[in-house]
Structures are given as C-alpha cells and as structure tokens.
GROMACS .gro file of C-alpha atoms in nm:
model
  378
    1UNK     CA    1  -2.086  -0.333  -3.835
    2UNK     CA    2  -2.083   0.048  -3.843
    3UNK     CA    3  -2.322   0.228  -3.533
    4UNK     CA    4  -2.329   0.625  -3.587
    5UNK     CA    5  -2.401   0.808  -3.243
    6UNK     CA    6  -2.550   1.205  -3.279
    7UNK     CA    7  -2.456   1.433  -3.070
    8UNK     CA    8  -2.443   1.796  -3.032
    9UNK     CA    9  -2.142   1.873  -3.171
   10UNK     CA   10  -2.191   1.653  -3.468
   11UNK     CA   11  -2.154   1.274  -3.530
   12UNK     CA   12  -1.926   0.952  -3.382
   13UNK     CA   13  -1.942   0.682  -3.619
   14UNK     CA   14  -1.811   0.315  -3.449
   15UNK     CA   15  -1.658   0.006  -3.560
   16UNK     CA   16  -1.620  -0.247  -3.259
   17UNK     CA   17  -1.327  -0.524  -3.284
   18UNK     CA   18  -1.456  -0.799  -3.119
   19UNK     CA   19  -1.159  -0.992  -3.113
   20UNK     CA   20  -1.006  -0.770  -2.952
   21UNK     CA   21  -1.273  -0.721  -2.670
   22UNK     CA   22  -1.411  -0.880  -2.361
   23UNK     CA   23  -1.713  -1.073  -2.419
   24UNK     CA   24  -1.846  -0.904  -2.090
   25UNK     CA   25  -1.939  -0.542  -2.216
   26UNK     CA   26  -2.025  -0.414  -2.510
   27UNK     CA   27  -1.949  -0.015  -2.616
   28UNK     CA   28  -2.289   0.070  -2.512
   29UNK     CA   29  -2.271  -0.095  -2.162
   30UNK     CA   30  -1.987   0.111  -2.060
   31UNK     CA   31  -2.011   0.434  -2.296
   32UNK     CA   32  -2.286   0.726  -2.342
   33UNK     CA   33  -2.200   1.064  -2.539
   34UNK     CA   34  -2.210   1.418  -2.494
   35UNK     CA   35  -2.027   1.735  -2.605
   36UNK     CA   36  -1.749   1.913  -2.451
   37UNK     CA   37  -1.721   2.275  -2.409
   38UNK     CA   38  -1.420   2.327  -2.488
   39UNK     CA   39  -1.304   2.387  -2.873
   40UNK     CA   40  -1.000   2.181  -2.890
   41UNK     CA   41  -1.225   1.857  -2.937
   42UNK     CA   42  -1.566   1.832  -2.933
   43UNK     CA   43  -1.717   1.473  -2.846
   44UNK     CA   44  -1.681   1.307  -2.512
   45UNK     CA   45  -1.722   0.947  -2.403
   46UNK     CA   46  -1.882   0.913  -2.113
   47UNK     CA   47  -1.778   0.609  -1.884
   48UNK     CA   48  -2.101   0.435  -1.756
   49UNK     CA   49  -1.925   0.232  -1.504
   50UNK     CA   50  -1.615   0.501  -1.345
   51UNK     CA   51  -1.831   0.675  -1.107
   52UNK     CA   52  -1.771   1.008  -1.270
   53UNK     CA   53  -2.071   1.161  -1.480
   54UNK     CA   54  -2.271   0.902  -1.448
   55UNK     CA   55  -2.419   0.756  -1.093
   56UNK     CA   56  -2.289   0.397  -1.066
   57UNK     CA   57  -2.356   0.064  -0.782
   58UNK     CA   58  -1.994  -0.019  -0.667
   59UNK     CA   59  -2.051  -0.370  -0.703
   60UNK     CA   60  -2.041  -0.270  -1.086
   61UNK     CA   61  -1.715  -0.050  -1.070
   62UNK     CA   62  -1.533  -0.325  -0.851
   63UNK     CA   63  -1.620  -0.571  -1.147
   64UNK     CA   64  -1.458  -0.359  -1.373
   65UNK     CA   65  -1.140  -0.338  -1.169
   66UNK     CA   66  -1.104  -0.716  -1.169
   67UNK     CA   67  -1.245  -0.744  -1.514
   68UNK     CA   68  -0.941  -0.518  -1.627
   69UNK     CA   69  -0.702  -0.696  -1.355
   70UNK     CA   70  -0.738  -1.051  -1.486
   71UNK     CA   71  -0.635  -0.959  -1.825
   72UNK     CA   72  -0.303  -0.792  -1.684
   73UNK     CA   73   0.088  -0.973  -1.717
   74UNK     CA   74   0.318  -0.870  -1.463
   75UNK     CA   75   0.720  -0.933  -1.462
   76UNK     CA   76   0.832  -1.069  -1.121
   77UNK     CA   77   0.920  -0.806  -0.924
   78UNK     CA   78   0.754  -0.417  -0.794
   79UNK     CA   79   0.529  -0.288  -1.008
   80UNK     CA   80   0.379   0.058  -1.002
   81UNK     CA   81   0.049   0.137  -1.188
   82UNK     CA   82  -0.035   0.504  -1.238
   83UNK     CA   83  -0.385   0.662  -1.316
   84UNK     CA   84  -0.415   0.960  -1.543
   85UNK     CA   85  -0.622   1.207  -1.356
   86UNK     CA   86  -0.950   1.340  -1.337
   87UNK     CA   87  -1.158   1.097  -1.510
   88UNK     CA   88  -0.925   0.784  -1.450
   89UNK     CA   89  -0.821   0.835  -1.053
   90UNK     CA   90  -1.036   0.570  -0.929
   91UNK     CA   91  -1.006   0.371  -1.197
   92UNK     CA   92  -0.659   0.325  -1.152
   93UNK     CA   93  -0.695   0.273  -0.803
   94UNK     CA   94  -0.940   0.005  -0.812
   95UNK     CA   95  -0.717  -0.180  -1.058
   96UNK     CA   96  -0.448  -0.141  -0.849
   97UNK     CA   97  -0.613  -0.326  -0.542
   98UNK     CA   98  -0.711  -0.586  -0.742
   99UNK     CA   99  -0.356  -0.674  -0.836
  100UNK     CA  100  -0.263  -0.602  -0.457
  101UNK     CA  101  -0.527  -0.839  -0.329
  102UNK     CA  102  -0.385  -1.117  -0.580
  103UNK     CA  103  -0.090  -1.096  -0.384
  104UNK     CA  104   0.143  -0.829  -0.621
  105UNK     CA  105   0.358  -0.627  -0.537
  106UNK     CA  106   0.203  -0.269  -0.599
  107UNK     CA  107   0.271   0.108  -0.610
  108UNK     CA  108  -0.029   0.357  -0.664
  109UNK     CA  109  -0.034   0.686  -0.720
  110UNK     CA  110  -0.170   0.933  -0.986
  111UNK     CA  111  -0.129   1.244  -1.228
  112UNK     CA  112  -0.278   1.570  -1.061
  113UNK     CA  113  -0.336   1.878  -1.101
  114UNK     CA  114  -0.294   2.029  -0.736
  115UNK     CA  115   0.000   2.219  -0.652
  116UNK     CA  116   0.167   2.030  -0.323
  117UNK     CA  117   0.352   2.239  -0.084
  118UNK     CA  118   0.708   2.069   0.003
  119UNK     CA  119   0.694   1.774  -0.207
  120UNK     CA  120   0.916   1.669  -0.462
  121UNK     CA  121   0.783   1.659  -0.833
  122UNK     CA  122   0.985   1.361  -1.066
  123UNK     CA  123   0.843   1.533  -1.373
  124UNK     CA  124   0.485   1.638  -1.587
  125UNK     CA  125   0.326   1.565  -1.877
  126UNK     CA  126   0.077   1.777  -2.142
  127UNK     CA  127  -0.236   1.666  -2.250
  128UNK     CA  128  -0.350   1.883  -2.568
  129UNK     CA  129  -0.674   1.806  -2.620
  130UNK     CA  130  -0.768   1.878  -2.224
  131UNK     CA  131  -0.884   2.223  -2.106
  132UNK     CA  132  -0.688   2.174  -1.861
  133UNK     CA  133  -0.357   1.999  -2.038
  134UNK     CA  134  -0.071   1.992  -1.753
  135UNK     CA  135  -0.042   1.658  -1.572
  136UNK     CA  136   0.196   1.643  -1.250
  137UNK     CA  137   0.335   1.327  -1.092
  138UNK     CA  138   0.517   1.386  -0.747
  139UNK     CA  139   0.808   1.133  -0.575
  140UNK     CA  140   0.630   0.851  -0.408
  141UNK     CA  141   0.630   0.864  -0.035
  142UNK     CA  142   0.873   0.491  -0.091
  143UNK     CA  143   1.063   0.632  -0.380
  144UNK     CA  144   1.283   0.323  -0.396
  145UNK     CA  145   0.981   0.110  -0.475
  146UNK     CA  146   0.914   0.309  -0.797
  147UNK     CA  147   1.252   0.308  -0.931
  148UNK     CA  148   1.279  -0.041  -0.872
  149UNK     CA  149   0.973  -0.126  -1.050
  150UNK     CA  150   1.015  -0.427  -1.351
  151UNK     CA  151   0.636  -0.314  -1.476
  152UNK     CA  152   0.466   0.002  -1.563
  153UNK     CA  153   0.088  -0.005  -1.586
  154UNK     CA  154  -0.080   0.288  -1.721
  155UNK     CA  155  -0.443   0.396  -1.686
  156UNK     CA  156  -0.703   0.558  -1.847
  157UNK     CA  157  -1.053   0.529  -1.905
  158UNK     CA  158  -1.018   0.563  -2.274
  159UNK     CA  159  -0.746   0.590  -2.565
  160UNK     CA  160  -0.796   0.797  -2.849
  161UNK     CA  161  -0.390   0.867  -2.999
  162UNK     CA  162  -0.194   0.748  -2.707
  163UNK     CA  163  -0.018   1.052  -2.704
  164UNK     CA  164  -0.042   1.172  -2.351
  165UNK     CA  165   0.045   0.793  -2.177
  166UNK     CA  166   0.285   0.820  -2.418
  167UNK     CA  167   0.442   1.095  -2.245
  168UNK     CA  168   0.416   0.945  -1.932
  169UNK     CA  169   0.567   0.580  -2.054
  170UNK     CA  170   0.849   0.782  -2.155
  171UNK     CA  171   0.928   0.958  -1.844
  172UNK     CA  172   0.922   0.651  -1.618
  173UNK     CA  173   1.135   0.453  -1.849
  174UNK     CA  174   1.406   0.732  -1.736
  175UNK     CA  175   1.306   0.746  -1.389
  176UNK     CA  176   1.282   0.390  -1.335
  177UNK     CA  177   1.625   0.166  -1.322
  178UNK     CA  178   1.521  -0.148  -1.495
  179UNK     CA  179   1.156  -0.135  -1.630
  180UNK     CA  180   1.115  -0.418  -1.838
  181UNK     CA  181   0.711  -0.408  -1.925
  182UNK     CA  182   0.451  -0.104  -1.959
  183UNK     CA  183   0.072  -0.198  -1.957
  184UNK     CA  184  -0.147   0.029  -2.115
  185UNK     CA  185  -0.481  -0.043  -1.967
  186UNK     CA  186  -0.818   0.116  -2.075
  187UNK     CA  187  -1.236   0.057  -2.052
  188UNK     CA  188  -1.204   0.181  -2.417
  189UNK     CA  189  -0.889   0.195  -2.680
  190UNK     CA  190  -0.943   0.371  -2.993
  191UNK     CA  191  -0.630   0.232  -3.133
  192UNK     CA  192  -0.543   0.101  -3.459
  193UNK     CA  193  -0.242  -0.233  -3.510
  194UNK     CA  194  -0.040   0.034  -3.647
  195UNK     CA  195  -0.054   0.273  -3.365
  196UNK     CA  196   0.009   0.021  -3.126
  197UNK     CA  197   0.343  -0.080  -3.323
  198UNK     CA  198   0.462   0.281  -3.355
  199UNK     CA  199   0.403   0.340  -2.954
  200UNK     CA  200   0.639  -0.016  -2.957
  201UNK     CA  201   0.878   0.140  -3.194
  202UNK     CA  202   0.908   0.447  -2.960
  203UNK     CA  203   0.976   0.277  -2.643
  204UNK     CA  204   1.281   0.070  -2.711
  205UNK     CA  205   1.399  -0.123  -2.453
  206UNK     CA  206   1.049  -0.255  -2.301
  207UNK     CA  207   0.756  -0.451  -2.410
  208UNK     CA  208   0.464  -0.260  -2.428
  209UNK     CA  209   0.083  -0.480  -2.395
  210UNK     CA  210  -0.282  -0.333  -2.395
  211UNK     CA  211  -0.526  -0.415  -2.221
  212UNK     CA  212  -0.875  -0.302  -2.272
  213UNK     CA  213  -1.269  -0.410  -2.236
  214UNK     CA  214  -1.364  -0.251  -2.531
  215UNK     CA  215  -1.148  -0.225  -2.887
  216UNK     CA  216  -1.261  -0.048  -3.213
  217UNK     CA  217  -1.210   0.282  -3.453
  218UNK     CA  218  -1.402   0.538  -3.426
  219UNK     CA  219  -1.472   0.875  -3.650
  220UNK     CA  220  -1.593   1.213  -3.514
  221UNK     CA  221  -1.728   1.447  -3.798
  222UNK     CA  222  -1.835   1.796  -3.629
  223UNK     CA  223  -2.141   1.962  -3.715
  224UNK     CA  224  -2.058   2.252  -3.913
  225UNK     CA  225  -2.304   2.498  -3.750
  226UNK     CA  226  -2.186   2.408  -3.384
  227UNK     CA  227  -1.897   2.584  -3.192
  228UNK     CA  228  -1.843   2.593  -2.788
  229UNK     CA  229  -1.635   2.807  -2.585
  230UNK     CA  230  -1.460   2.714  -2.250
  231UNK     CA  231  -1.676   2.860  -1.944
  232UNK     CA  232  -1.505   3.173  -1.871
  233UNK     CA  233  -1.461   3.031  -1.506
  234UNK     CA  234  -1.309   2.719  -1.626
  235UNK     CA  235  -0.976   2.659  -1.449
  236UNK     CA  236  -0.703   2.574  -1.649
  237UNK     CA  237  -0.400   2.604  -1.455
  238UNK     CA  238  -0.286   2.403  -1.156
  239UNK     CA  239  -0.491   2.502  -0.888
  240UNK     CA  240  -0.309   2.574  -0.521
  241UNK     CA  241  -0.671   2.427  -0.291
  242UNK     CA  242  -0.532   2.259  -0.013
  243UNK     CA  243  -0.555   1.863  -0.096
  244UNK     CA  244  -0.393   1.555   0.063
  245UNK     CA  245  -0.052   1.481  -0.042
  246UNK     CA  246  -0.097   1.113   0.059
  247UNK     CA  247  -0.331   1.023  -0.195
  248UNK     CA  248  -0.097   1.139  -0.476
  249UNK     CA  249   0.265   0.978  -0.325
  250UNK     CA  250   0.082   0.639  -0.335
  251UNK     CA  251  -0.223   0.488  -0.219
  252UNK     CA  252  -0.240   0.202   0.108
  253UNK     CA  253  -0.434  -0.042   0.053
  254UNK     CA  254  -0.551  -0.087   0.407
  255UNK     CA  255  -0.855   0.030   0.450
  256UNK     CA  256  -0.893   0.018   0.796
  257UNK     CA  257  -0.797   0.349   0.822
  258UNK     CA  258  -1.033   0.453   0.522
  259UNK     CA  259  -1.227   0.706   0.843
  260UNK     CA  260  -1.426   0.999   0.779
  261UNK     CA  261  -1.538   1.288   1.013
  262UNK     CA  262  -1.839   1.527   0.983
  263UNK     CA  263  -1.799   1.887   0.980
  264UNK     CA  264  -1.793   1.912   1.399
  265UNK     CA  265  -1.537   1.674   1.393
  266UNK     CA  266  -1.695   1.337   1.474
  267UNK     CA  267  -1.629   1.041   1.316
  268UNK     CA  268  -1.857   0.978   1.008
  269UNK     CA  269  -2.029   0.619   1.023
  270UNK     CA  270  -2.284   0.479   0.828
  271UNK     CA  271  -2.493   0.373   1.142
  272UNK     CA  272  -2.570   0.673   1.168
  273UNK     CA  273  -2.772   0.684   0.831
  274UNK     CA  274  -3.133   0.487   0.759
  275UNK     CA  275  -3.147   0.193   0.531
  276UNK     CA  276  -3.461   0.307   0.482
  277UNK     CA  277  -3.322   0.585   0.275
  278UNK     CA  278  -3.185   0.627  -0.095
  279UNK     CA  279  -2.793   0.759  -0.108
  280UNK     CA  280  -2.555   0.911  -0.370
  281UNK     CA  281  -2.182   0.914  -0.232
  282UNK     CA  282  -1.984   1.172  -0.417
  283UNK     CA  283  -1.634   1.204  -0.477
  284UNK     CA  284  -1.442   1.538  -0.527
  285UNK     CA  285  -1.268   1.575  -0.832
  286UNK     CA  286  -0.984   1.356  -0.827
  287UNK     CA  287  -1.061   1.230  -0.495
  288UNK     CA  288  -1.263   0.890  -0.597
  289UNK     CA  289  -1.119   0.598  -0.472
  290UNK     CA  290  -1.178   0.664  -0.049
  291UNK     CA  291  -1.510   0.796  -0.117
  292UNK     CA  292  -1.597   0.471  -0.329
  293UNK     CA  293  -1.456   0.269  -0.091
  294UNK     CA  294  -1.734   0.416   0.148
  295UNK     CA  295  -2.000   0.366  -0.072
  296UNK     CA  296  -1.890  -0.018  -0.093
  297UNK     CA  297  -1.864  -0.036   0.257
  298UNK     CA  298  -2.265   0.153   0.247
  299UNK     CA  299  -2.351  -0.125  -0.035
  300UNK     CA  300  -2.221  -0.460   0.141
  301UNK     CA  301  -2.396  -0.348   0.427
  302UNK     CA  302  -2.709  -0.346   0.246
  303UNK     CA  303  -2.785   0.048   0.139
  304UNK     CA  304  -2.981   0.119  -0.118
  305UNK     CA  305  -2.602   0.342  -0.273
  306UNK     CA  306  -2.456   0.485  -0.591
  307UNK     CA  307  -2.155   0.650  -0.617
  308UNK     CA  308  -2.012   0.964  -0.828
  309UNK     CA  309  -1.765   1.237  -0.831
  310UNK     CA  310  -1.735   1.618  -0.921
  311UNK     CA  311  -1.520   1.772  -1.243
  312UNK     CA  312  -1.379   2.043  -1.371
  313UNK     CA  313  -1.468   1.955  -1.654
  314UNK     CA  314  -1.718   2.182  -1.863
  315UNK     CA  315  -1.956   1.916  -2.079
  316UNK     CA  316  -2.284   2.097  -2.282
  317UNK     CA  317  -2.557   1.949  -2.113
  318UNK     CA  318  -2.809   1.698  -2.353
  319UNK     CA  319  -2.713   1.393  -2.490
  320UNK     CA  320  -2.590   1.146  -2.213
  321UNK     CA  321  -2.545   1.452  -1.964
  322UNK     CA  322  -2.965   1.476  -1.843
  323UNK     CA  323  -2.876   1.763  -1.595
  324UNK     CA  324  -2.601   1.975  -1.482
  325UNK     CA  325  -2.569   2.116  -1.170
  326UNK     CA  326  -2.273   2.442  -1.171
  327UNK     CA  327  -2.134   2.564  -0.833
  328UNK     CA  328  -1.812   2.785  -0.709
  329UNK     CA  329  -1.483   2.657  -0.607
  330UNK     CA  330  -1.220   2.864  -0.447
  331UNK     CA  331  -1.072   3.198  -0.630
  332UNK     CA  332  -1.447   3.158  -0.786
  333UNK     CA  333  -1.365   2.891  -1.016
  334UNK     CA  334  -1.665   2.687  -1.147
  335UNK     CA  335  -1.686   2.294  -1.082
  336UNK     CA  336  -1.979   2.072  -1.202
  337UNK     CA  337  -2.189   1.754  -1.119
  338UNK     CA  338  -2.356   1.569  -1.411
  339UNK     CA  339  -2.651   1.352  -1.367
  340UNK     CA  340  -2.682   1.389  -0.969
  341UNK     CA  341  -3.018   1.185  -0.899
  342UNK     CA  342  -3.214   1.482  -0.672
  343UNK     CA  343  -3.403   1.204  -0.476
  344UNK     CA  344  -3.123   1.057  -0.298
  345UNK     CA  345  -2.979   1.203  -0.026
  346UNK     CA  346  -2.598   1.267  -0.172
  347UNK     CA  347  -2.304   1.233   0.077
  348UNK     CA  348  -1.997   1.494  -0.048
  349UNK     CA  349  -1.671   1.345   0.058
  350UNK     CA  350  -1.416   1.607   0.089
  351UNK     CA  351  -1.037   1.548   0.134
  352UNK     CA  352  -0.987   1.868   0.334
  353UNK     CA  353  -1.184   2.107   0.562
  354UNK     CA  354  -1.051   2.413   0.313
  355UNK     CA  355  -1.254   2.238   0.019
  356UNK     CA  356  -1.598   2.213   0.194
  357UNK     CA  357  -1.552   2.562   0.308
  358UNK     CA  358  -1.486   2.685  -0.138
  359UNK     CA  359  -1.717   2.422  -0.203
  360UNK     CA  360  -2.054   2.644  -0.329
  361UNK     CA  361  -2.213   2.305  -0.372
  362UNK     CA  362  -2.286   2.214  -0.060
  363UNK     CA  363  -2.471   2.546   0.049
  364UNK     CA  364  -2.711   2.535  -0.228
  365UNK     CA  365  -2.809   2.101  -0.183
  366UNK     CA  366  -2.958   1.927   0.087
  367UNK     CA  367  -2.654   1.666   0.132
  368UNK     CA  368  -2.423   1.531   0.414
  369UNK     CA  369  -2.109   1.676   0.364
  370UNK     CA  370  -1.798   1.445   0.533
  371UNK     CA  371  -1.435   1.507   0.563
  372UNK     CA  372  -1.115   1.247   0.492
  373UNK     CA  373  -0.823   1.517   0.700
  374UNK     CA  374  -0.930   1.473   1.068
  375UNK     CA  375  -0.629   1.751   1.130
  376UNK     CA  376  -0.863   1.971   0.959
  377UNK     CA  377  -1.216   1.956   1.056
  378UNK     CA  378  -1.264   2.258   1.282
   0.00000   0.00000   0.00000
C-alpha cells in the first residue's frame, strides 16, 4: 500500500516491504520529512529515534541499538563497525556497544570531516548528494585490530543508492587482510533485490548482508516551482576546529571515564542539577555518542532528559523541522539546531574548550555548556 508524504520541495511517495522489516517500527515511528537546502537533492528523512533533529529519551535510542544488534551475523574473529558521519555517529556507536556488551570483539570508529593534526589518514570517500561530500577515515589508534578484522559492519541511518558505503566497503576490503563479511546496517534501506545483488556482484570475495528496521521503495517527484540554495555560510570543506582525535581512531567502551568538566574546570556531575527540572542534552555535530551516554546516565537516574545534537546541515524549516535555531561557528561558518524544546534547560556538550569559545550558540541560549577535553578547559 502506497502512502504519499508532501513536503516543500515536492512529494515522497512510499511502498513499505514488510517482509523485509522488523515488526517493531513502522516508517512513521522512526521517520518525519523536511526539505534540504541544498540543490543536489531535495527531500530529507528525518530519523525520529538518532538524537539528531529530533529530541529523543535514550531509553528509545538504546532500543534501537540492540534492535539493529540482534539482527547482526558476525564471522569469528575482530570485527570493526564504522559509522558514516554526521547523521549516523551515534548510531554507529550505540550499535557497536551492543555487540561489545554481547561479548564481540569490536573496533569503532567513524567517517569525519575534521582535519586531525599528526594522524595518519588510511583513505576517504565522496558522498555526492551531501553539501558537504568528502568523508575521511583515519588509522585506528590499534591498527592491527582493523586489518585483522573477518567482518565489516557499515552504518547509516538510511540507504537511498548505496553508493557512498559502497565506497567505503571497497576501501576496507583493500585495507583489511582477510575480510570475509560486510554488514550494511540501516534504520531505513531504500534498496531494491536488484541493487542489493549488484553491490554483491561488486564486492567479490566477501558476503555482503543488510540489515535494516525499515525496508521499502520510495519516489521523490520535486515540485516544479520550488528551488533552494546552500546558505552562503554553509561549510563545505573539511573544517580545521580543534576536535578529539580519540573519538575518531576508535571508541572505548568503558565508560567510566565518560567525565565532563564545566567551563572553570570542575568536573561536570549531574548532582549538581534538580530533578525537579526539565533537560535537553545536546551533542555537537558529530560528537553524539559521550554526550548520549550522559543523558542515559541523567535518565537511569531518574531525570526528566532528552537528548539531541547540532548539524551542519542546512534543512528549510516546516514540515517535520517546527523551528530552527542558526548560530556561528568558527571562521563564521553557520551551524544549526532543529526542534530544540525552549522549556528545557539544554546542556551543550562540547569535545574541546576551542568549540565552546566559536560556538555563537551558547551566548545567545540560556543552557549549561560542559566540556569532554579536561586539557582544555581554561
């Protein structure tokens, strides 16, 4: 059965395969709509349940993680599972620690698009329909553990063509020594039988499985009166903020060290908030999974929490974007929250001192700004 979603840019008409999908969502309980700004494509799904554009409980993203987990195969052996960055960061992570917590062996890291000073880079990949298309991946801090990895898991939030994991299923096949499997894992794939056995075709050598929540076909037709420009502050390129190179050379899974410090230096706990009061926790771009974490910590201890993240990513607001909220970043770039909800008190969880400091958004909100980098609080 057909369902036709209007948005501003034109039209999204669905067809859901339900054998092919969990019985746990449907498209509408993980996907609203909205329009990019950008003229390379013009429709956007947007994830309900990431964290991202949307504000989400972490009890419902963690369910997602192990919803996706329980459908994965792994080969004996290492496995390394990569997320595709912005949307997808957490995502991947969250997947990852599933798999880690059922006892696998597991390497995380993720695309970026931060420039790291003195770190190696294995290789990057292009994606076309992005405003913002180059994708790096830099050497794991345990290099060995990647190149000895018998399964590749790749993830995204959602799969239109396949043509950017692609890319990246094709590099690690000649980085890795022995890869036997690759995983293509997904909240949505938009992938026909036929694509699926062409990806197959053009990975010799490995078996390639999907995994996904949410399976179907899907046509766009654009409104013929509607056109969209990027944001002439829109950055495109790699941008050289100072990040943390440990979150993109792979991901530990003990979270004992998951600390935070205010802006004075002092470590950041949640006694020192009210229960009393409503919170947002917000990620920073790619920087999603420590932040979560925090706001799962904030939720098991009974706060009333939701979690989202920042983008770079330029979306028209109306449809399923209510409100946007635009603010500087360093060399005056622009960055943007969707959807913020104004009557929470929103915690901003930075990686680095040098990003609250760019950061325009926390000088024009009431909010609680924390930073990961001890080293760099001043």
């Amino acid at each position: 059965m057909e369902k036709i979603v209007e948005i501003q840019s034109g039209s999204l008409t669905f067809t859901v395969n339900h054998q092919l999908s969990s019985k746990q969502y449907t498209l509408f309980d993980l996907l609203t709509f909205g329009s990019r700004q950008n003229p390379k494509r013009g429709f956007l799904f947007i994830s309900k349940v990431l964290g991202k554009h949307i504000p989400c409980q972490p009890s419902v993203m963690s369910c997602v993680y192990a919803a996706l987990a329980e459908q994965i195969q792994l080969e004996a052996g290492p496995c390394v599972l990569v997320g595709l960055a912005e949307t997808a960061t957490g995502l991947g992570a969250g997947v990852a620690e599933t798999l880690f917590q059922l006892g696998h062996d597991v390497l995380y890291t993720h695309t970026t698009r931060y420039h790291l000073a003195n770190t190696p880079i294995i290789f990057s990949i292009d994606e076309s329909h992005s405003h913002a298309p180059v994708h790096i991946i830099y050497q794991p801090t345990n290099p060995f553990q990647l190149k000895q990895a018998q399964t590749a898991i790749l993830v995204d939030d959602e799969i239109t063509t396949g043509n950017t994991l692609l890319q990246l299923a094709e590099h690690l096949i000649d980085y890795t020594e022995g890869l036997k499997k690759i995983v293509w894992v997904s909240l949505v794939s938009w992938l026909s039988e036929q694509r699926k056995s062409e990806i197959q075709q053009q990975l010799p050598g490995v078996k390639v499985e999907f995994v996904c929540l949410v399976a179907g076909h899907f046509q766009f037709t654009p409104r013929s009166m509607h056109s969209s420009q990027l944001p002439a502050k829109t950055q495109l390129s790699i941008s050289s903020q100072a990040v943390l190179a440990d979150i993109r050379t792979g991901i530990d899974f003990n979270h004992s060290n998951n600390h935070f410090y205010t802006i004075t230096g002092e470590r950041f706990t949640i006694e020192s908030l009210a229960k009393t009061d409503q919170y947002t926790v917000l990620g920073y771009g790619e920087f999603l999974y420590q932040p979560y974490k925090l706001a799962e910590e904030m939720e098991k201890a009974g706060f009333d929490v939701l979690f989202q993240s920042t983008t770079r990513s330029p979306i028209l607001e109306g449809d399923g974007i209510l409100h946007k909220e635009v603010f500087s970043i360093e060399n005056n770039y622009e960055n943007y929250i969707y959807n913020r909800p104004k009557e929470r008190i929103t915690i901003i969880a930075y990686e680095t001192y040098a990003q609250y400091q760019h950061c325009g958004l926390a000088q024009k909100i009431n909010c609680i700004p924390i930073i990961k980098d001890a080293t760099e609080v001043r």
